[in-house]
PDB file of C-alpha atoms in Angstrom:
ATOM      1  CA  UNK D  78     236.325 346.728 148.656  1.00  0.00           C
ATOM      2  CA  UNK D  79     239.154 346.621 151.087  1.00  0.00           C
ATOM      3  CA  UNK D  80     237.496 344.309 153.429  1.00  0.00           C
ATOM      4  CA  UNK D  81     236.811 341.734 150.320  1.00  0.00           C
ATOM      5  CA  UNK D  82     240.147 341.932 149.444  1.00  0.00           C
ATOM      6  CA  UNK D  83     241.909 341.657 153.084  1.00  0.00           C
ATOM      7  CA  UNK D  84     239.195 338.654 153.485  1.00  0.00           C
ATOM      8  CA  UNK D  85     241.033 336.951 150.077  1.00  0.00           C
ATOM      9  CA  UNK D  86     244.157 337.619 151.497  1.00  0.00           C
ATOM     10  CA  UNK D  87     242.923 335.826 154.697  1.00  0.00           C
ATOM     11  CA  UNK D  88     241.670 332.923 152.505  1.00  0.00           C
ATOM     12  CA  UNK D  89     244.716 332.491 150.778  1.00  0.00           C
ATOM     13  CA  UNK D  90     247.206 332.271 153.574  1.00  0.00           C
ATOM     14  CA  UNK D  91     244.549 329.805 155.939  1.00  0.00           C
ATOM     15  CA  UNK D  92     244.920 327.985 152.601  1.00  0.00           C
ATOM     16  CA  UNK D  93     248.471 327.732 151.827  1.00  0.00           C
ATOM     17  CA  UNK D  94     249.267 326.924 155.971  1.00  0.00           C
ATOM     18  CA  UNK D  95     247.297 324.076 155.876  1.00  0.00           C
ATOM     19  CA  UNK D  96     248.498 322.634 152.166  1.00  0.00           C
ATOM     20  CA  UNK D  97     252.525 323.560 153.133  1.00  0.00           C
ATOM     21  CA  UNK D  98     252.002 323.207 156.315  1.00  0.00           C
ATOM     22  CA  UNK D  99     250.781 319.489 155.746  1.00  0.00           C
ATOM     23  CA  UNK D 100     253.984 319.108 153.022  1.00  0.00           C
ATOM     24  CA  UNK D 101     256.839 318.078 155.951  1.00  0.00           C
ATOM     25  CA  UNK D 102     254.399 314.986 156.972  1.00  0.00           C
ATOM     26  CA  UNK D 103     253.968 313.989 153.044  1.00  0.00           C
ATOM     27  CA  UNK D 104     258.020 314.526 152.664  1.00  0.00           C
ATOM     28  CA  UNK D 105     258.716 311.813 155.547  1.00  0.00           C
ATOM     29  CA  UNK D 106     256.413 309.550 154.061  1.00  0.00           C
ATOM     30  CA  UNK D 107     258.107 309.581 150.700  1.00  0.00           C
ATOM     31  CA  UNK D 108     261.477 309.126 152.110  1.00  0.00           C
ATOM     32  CA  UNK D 109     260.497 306.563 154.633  1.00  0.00           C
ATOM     33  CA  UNK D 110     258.321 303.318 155.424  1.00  0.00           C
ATOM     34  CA  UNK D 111     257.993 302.522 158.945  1.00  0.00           C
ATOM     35  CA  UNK D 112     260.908 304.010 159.815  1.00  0.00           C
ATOM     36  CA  UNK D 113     262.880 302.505 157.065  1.00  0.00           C
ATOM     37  CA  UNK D 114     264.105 304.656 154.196  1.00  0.00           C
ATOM     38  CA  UNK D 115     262.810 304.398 151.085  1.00  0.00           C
ATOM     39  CA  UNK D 116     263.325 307.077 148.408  1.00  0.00           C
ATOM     40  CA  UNK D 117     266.538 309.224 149.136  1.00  0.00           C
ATOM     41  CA  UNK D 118     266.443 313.147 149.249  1.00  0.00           C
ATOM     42  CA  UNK D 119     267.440 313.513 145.623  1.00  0.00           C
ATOM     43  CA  UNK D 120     265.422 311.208 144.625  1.00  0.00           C
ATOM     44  CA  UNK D 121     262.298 312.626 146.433  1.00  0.00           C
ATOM     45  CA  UNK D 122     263.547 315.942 145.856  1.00  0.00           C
ATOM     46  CA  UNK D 123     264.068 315.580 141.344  1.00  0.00           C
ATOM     47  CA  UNK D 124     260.953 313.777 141.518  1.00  0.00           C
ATOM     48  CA  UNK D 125     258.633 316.096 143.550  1.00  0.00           C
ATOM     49  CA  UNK D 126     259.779 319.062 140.688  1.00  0.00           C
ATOM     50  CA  UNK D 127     259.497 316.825 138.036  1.00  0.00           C
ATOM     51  CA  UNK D 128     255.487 315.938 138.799  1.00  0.00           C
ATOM     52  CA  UNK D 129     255.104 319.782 139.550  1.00  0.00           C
ATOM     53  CA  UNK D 130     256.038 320.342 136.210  1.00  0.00           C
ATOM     54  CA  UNK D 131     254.158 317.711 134.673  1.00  0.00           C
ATOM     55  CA  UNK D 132     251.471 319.179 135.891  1.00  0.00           C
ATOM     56  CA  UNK D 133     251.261 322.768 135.223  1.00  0.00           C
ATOM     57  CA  UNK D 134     252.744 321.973 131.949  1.00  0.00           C
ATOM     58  CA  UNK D 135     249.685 321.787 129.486  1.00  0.00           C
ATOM     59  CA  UNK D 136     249.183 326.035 130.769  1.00  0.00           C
ATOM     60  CA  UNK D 137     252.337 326.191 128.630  1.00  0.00           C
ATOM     61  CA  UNK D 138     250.245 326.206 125.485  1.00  0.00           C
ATOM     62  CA  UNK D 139     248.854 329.235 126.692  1.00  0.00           C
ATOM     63  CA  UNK D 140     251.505 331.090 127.991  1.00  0.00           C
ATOM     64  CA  UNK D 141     254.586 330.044 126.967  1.00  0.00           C
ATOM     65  CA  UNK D 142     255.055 333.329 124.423  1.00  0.00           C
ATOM     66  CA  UNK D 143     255.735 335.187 127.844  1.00  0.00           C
ATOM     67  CA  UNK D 144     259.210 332.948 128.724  1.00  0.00           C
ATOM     68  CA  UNK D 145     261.459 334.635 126.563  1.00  0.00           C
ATOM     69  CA  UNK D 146     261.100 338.258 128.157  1.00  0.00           C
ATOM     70  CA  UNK D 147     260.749 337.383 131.623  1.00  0.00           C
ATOM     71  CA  UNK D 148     263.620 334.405 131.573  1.00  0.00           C
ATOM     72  CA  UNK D 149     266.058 335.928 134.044  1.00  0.00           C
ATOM     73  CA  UNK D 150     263.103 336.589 136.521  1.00  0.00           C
ATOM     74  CA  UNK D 151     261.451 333.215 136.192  1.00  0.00           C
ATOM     75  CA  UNK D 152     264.564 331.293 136.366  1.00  0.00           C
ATOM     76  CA  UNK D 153     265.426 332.876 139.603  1.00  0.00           C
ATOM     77  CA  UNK D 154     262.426 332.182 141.653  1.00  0.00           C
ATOM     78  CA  UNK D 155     262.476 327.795 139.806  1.00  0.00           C
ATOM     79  CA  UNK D 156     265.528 328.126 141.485  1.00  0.00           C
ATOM     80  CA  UNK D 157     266.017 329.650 144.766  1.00  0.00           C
ATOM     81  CA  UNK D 158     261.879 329.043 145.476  1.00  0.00           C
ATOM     82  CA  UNK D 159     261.711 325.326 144.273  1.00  0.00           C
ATOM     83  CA  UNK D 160     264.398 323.183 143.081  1.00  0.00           C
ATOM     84  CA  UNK D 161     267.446 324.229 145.771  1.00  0.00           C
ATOM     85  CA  UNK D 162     264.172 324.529 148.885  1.00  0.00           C
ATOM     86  CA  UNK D 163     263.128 321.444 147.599  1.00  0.00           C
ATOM     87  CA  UNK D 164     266.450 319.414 148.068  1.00  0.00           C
ATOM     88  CA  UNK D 165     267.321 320.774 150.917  1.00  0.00           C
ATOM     89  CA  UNK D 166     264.428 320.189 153.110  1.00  0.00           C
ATOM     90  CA  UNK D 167     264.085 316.951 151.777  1.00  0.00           C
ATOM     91  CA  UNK D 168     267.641 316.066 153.016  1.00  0.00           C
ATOM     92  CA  UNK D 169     266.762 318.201 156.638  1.00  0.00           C
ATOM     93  CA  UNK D 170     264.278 315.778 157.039  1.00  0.00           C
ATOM     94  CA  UNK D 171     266.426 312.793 156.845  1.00  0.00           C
ATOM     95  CA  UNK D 172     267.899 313.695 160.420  1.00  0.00           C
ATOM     96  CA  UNK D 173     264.935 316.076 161.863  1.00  0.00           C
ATOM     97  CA  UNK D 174     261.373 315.858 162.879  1.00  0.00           C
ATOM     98  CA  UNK D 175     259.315 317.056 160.175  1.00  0.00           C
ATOM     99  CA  UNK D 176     257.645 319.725 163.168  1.00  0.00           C
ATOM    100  CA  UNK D 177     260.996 321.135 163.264  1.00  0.00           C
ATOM    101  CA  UNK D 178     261.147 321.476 160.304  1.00  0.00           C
ATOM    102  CA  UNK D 179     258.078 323.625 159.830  1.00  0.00           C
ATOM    103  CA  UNK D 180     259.011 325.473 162.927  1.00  0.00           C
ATOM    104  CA  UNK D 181     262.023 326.645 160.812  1.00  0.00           C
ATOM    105  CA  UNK D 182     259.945 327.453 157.978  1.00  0.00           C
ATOM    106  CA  UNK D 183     258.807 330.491 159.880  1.00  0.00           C
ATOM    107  CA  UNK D 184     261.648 332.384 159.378  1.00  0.00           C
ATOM    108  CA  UNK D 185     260.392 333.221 155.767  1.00  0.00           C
ATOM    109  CA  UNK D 186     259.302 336.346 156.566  1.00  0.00           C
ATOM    110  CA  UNK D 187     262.680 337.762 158.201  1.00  0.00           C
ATOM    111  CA  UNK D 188     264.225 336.413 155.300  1.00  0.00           C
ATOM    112  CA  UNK D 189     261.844 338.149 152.668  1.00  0.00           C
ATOM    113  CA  UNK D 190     262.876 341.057 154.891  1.00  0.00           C
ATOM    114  CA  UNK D 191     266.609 340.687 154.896  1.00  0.00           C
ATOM    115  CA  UNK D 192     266.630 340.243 151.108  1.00  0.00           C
ATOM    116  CA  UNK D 193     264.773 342.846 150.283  1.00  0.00           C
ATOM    117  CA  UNK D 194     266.674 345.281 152.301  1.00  0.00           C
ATOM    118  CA  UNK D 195     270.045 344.347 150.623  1.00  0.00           C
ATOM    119  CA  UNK D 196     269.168 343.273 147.024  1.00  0.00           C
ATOM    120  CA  UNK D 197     265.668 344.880 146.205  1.00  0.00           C
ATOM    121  CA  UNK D 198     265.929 348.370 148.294  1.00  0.00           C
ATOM    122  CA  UNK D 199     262.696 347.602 150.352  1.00  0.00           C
ATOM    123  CA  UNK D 200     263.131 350.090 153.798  1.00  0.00           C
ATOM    124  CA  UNK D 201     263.923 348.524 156.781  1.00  0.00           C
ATOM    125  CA  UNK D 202     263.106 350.522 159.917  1.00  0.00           C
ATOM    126  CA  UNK D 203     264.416 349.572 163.612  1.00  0.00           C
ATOM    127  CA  UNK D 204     261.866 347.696 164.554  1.00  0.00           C
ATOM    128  CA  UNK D 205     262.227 345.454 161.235  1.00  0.00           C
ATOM    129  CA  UNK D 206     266.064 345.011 162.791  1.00  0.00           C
ATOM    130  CA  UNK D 207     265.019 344.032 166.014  1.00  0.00           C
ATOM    131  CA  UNK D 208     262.324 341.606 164.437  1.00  0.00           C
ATOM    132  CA  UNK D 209     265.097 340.034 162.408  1.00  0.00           C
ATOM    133  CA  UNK D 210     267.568 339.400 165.450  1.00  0.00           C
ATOM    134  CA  UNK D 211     264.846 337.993 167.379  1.00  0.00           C
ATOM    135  CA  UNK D 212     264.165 335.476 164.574  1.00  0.00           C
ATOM    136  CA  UNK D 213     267.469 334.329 164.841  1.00  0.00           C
ATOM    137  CA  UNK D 214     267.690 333.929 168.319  1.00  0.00           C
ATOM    138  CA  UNK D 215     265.208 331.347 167.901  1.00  0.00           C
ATOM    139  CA  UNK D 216     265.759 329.462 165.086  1.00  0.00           C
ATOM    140  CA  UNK D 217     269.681 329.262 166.734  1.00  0.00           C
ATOM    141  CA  UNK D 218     267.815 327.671 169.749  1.00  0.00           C
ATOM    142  CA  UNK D 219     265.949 325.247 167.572  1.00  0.00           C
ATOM    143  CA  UNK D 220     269.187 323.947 166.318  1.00  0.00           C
ATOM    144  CA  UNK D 221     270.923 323.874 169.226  1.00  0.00           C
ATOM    145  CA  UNK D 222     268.545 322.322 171.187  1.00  0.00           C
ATOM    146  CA  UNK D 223     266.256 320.299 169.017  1.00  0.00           C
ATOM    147  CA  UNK D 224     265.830 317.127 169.723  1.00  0.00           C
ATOM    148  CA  UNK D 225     266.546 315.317 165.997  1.00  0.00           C
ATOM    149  CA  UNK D 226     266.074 311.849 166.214  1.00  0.00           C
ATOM    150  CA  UNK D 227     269.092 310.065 168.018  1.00  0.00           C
ATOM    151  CA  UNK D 228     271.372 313.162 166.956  1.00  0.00           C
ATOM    152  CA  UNK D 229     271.861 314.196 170.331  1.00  0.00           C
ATOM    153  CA  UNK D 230     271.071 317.909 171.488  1.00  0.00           C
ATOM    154  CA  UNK D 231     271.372 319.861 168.136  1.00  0.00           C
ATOM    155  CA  UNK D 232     272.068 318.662 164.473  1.00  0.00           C
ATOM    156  CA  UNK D 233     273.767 320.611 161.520  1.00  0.00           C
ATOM    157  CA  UNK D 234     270.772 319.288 159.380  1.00  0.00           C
ATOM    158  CA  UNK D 235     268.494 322.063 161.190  1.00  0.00           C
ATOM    159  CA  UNK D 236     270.686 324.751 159.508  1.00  0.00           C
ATOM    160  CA  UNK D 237     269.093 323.629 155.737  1.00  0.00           C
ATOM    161  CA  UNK D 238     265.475 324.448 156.491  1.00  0.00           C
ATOM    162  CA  UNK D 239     267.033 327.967 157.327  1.00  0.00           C
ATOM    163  CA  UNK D 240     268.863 328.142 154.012  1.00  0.00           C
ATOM    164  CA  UNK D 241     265.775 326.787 152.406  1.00  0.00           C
ATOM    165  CA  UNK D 242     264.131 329.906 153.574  1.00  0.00           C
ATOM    166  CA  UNK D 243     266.636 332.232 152.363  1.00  0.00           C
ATOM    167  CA  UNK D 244     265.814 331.336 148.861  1.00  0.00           C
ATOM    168  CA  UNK D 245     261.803 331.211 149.582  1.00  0.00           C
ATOM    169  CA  UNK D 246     263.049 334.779 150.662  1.00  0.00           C
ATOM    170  CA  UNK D 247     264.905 336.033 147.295  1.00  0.00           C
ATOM    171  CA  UNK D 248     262.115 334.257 145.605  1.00  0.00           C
ATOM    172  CA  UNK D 249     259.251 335.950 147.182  1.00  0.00           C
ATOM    173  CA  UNK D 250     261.107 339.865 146.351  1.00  0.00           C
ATOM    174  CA  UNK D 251     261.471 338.273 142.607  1.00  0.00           C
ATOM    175  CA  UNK D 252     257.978 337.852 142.010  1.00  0.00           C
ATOM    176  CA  UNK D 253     256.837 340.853 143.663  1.00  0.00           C
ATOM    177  CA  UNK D 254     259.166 343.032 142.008  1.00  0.00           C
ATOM    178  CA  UNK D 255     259.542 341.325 138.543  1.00  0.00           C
ATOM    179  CA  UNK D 256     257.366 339.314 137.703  1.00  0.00           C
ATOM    180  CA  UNK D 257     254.028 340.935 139.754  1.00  0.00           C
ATOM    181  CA  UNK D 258     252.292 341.877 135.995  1.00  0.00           C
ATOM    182  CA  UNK D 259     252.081 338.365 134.986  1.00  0.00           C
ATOM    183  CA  UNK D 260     248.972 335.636 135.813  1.00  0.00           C
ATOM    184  CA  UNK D 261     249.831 332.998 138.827  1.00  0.00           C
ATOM    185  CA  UNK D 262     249.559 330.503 136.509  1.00  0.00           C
ATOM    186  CA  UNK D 263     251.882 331.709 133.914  1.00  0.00           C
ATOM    187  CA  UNK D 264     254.244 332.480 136.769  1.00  0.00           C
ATOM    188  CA  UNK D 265     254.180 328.837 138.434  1.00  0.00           C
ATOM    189  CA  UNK D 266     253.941 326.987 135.634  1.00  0.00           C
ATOM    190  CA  UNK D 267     256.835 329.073 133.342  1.00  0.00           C
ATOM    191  CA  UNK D 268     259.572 329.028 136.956  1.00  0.00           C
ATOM    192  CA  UNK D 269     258.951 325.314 137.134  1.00  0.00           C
ATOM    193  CA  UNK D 270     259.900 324.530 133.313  1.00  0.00           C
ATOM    194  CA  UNK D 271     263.505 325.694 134.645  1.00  0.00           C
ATOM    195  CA  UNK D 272     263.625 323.152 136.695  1.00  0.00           C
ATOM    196  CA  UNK D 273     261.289 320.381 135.625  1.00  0.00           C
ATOM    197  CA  UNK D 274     262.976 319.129 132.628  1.00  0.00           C
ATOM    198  CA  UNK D 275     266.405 318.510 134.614  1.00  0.00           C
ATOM    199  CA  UNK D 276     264.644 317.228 137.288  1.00  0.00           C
ATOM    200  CA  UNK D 277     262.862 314.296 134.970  1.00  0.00           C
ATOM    201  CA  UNK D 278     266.648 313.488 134.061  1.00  0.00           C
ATOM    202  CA  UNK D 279     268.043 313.394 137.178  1.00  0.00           C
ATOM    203  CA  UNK D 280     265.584 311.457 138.911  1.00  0.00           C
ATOM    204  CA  UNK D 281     265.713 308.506 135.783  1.00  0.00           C
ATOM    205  CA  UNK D 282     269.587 308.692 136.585  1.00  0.00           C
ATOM    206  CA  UNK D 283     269.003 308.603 140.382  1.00  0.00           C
ATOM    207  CA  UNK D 284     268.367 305.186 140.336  1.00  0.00           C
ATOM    208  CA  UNK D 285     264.708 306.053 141.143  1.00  0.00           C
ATOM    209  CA  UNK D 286     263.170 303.583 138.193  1.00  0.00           C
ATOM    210  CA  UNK D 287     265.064 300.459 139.886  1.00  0.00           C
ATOM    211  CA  UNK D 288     264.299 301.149 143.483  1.00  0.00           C
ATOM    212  CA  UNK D 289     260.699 301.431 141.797  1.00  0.00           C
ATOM    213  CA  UNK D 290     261.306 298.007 140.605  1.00  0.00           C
ATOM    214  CA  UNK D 291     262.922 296.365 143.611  1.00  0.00           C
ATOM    215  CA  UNK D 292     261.502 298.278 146.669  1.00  0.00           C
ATOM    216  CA  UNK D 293     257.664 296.999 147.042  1.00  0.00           C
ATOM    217  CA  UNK D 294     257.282 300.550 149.186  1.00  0.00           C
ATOM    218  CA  UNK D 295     258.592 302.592 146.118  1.00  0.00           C
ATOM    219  CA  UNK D 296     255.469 303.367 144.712  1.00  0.00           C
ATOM    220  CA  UNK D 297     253.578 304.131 148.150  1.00  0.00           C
ATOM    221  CA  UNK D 298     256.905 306.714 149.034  1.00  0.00           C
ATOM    222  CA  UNK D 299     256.229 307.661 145.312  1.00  0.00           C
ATOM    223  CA  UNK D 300     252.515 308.341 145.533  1.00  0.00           C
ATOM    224  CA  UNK D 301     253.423 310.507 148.688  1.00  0.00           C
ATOM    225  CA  UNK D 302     255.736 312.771 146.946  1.00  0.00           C
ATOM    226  CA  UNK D 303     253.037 313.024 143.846  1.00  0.00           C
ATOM    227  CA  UNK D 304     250.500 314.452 146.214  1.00  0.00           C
ATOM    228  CA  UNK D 305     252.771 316.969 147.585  1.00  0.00           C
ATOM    229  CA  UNK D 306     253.952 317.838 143.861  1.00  0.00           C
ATOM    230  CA  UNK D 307     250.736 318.551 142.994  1.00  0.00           C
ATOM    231  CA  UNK D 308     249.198 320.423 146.446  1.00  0.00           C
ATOM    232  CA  UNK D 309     252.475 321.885 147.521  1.00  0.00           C
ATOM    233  CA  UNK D 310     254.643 322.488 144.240  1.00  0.00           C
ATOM    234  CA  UNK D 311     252.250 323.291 141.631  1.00  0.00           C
ATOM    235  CA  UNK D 312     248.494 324.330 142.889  1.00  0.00           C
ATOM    236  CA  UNK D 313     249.903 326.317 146.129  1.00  0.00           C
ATOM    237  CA  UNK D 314     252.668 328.040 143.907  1.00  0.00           C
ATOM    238  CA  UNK D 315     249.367 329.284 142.017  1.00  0.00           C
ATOM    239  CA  UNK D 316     248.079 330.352 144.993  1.00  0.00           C
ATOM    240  CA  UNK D 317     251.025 331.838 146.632  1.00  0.00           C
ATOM    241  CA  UNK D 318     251.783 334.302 142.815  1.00  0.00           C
ATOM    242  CA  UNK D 319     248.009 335.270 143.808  1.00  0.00           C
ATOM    243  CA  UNK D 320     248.362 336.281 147.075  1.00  0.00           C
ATOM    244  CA  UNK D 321     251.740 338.202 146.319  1.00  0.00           C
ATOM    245  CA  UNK D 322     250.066 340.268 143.155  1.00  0.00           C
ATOM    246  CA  UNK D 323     247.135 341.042 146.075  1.00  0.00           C
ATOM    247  CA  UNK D 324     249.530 342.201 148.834  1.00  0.00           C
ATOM    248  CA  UNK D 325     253.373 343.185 149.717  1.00  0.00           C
ATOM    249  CA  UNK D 326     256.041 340.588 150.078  1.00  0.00           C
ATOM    250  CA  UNK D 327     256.181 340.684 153.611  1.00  0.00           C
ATOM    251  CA  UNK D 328     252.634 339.971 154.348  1.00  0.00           C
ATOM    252  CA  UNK D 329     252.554 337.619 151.942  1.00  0.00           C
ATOM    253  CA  UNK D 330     255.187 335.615 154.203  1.00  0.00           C
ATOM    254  CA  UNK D 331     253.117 335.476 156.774  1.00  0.00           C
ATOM    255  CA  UNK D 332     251.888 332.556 156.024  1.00  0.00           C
ATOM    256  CA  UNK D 333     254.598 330.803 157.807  1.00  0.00           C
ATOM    257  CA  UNK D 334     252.208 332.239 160.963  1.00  0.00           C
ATOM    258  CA  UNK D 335     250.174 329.135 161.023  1.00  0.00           C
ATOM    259  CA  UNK D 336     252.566 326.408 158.934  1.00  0.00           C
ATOM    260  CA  UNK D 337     253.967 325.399 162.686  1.00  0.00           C
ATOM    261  CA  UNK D 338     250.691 324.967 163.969  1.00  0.00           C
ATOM    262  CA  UNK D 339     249.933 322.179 161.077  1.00  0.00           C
ATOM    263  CA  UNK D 340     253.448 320.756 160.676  1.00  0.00           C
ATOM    264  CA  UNK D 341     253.300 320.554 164.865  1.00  0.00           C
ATOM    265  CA  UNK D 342     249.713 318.899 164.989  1.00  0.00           C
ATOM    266  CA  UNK D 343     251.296 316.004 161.832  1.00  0.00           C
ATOM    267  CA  UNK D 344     254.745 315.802 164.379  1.00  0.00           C
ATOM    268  CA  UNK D 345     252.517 314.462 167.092  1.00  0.00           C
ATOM    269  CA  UNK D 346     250.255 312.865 165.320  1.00  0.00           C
ATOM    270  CA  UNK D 347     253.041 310.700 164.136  1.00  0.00           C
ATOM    271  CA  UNK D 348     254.773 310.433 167.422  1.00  0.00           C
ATOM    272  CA  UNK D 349     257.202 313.078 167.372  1.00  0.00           C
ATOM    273  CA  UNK D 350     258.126 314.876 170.771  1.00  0.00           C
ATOM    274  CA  UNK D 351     258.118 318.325 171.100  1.00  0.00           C
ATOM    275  CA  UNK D 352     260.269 319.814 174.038  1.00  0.00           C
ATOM    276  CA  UNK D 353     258.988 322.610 175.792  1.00  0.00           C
ATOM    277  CA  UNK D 354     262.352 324.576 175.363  1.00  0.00           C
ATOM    278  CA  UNK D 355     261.801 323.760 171.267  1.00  0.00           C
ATOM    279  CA  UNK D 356     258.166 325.642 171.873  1.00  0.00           C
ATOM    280  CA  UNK D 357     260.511 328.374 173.746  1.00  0.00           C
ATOM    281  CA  UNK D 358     262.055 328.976 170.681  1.00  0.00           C
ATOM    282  CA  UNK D 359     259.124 328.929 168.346  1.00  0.00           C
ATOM    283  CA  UNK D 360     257.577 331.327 170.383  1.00  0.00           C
ATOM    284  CA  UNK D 361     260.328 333.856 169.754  1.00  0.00           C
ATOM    285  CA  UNK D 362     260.273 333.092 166.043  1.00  0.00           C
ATOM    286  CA  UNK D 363     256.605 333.744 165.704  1.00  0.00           C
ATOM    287  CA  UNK D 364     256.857 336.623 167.847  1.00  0.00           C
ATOM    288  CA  UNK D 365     259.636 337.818 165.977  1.00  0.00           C
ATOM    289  CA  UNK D 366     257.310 337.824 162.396  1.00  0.00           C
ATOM    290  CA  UNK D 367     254.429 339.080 164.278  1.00  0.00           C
ATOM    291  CA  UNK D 368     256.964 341.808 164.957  1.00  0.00           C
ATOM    292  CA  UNK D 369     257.810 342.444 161.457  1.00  0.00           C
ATOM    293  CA  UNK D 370     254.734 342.128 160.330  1.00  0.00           C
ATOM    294  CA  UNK D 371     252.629 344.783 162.192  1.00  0.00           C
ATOM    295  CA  UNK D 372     255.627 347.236 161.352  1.00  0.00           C
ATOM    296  CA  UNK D 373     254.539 346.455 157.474  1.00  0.00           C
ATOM    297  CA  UNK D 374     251.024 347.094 158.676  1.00  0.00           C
ATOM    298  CA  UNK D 375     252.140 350.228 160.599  1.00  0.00           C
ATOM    299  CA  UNK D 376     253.051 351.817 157.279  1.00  0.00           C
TER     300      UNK D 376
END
């Protein structure tokens, strides 16, 4: 029985690296077109939570009775684990390589960590401690010496993939701890109607419809940011309430293990260079949640 379910653990996370580890690539596709821009964060951003909600939105026939108790909960995690993550990686990757930022990305784990420790009372040993500075070591070396496109050495922009992962960290301790008794589905689909119905407004009043109408790339940029709606906002959410009601926060996190190793393998695909002192510091992130993470195993 424990195998099974430590093999459906295994499933899900292989899973979710390769659909959000693929999301960076579909992100710089729906804000640019050769190189040229196209959609604008916000407007990639409002509409990616918009189509998310669209569609998980007929499983609110079925479960919307649940909303009113678990409100507080559920409009925590729409916020700090889609609609503020969303905009801000979609503005990171205006002046980053996607690769970076799913390098960044992998300090989810440290940041389920850190939150826990100070807001949810999850123990922190030592080791945890030393995991968490480690982490940080890195992801400062990835913004000071990432290479973002004609920024120079380092770029501020870096820094909002890191914030982004802050909130995928309070997010992560919310669902565990809150709202762990509910179904995925109920869960994904009842976070995103905090956001989705704003974000249909906002994205009509971002000037979205006319660049639609104007920009014969629109729709292409558009049909990018549908698929990673649907994969990456609404199906992996799904997944990702799964995998946290089958195992602790923490380990949950560590799907952010293999997310570089996709999000790398689209940067070169599409022509992005990857410095070896870049790799230098994704190797101390990565070592850093491998850290973490067999201290959660050591138990």
């Amino acid at each position: 029985m424990k195998s099974e379910r430590d093999g459906s653990i295994w499933l899900l996370l292989t899973v979710l690296a390769l659909i959000w580890g693929s999301s960076f690539i579909l992100m710089k596709r729906g804000l640019y077109h050769e190189e040229v821009p196209v959609l604008t964060p916000w407007q990639m951003a409002t509409a990616r939570l918009a189509i998310a909600w669209l569609a998980l939105s007929p499983l609110l026939f079925r479960y919307a009775a649940l909303f009113p108790r678990h409100w507080k909960p559920l409009l925590g995690t729409g916020l700090l684990g889609n609609g503020i993550p969303a905009l801000l990686f979609a503005t990171a990757q205006t002046r980053i390589p996607s690769a970076l930022s799913g390098m960044l990305n992998s300090l989810t784990p440290l940041m389920t960590l850190l939150t826990g420790a100070l807001f949810f009372a999850t123990p922190v040993r030592m080791v945890h401690v030393l995991g968490i500075c480690i982490g940080l070591l890195g992801a400062m070396g990835l913004v000071l010496f990432g290479q973002a496109d004609g920024l120079g050495g380092w770029s501020w922009y870096a820094l909002l993939p890191v914030l982004g992962t802050l909130g995928y960290g309070f997010s992560g301790n919310i669902v565990k701890r809150h709202l762990h008794a509910l179904p995925p589905m109920a869960t994904a689909a009842l976070a995103l109607t905090w956001m989705g119905p704003l974000a249909i407004g906002l994205a009509l009043g971002s000037g979205l419809p006319e660049k639609l109408r104007t920009d014969p790339n629109a729709w292409n940029a558009l049909g990018h940011v549908a698929v990673l709606a649907v994969m990456s906002s609404a199906f992996a959410l799904v997944l990702w309430n799964m995998l946290l009601q089958r195992t602790t926060a923490i380990r949950a996190s560590m799907v952010t293990y293999l997310m570089p190793v996709v999000a790398i393998a689209w940067g070169l695909l599409d022509r992005e260079s990857i410095g070896p002192i870049q790799l230098g510091m994704v190797a101390l992130v990565l070592g850093a949640v491998w850290l973490v993470s067999a201290a959660e195993r050591g138990r």
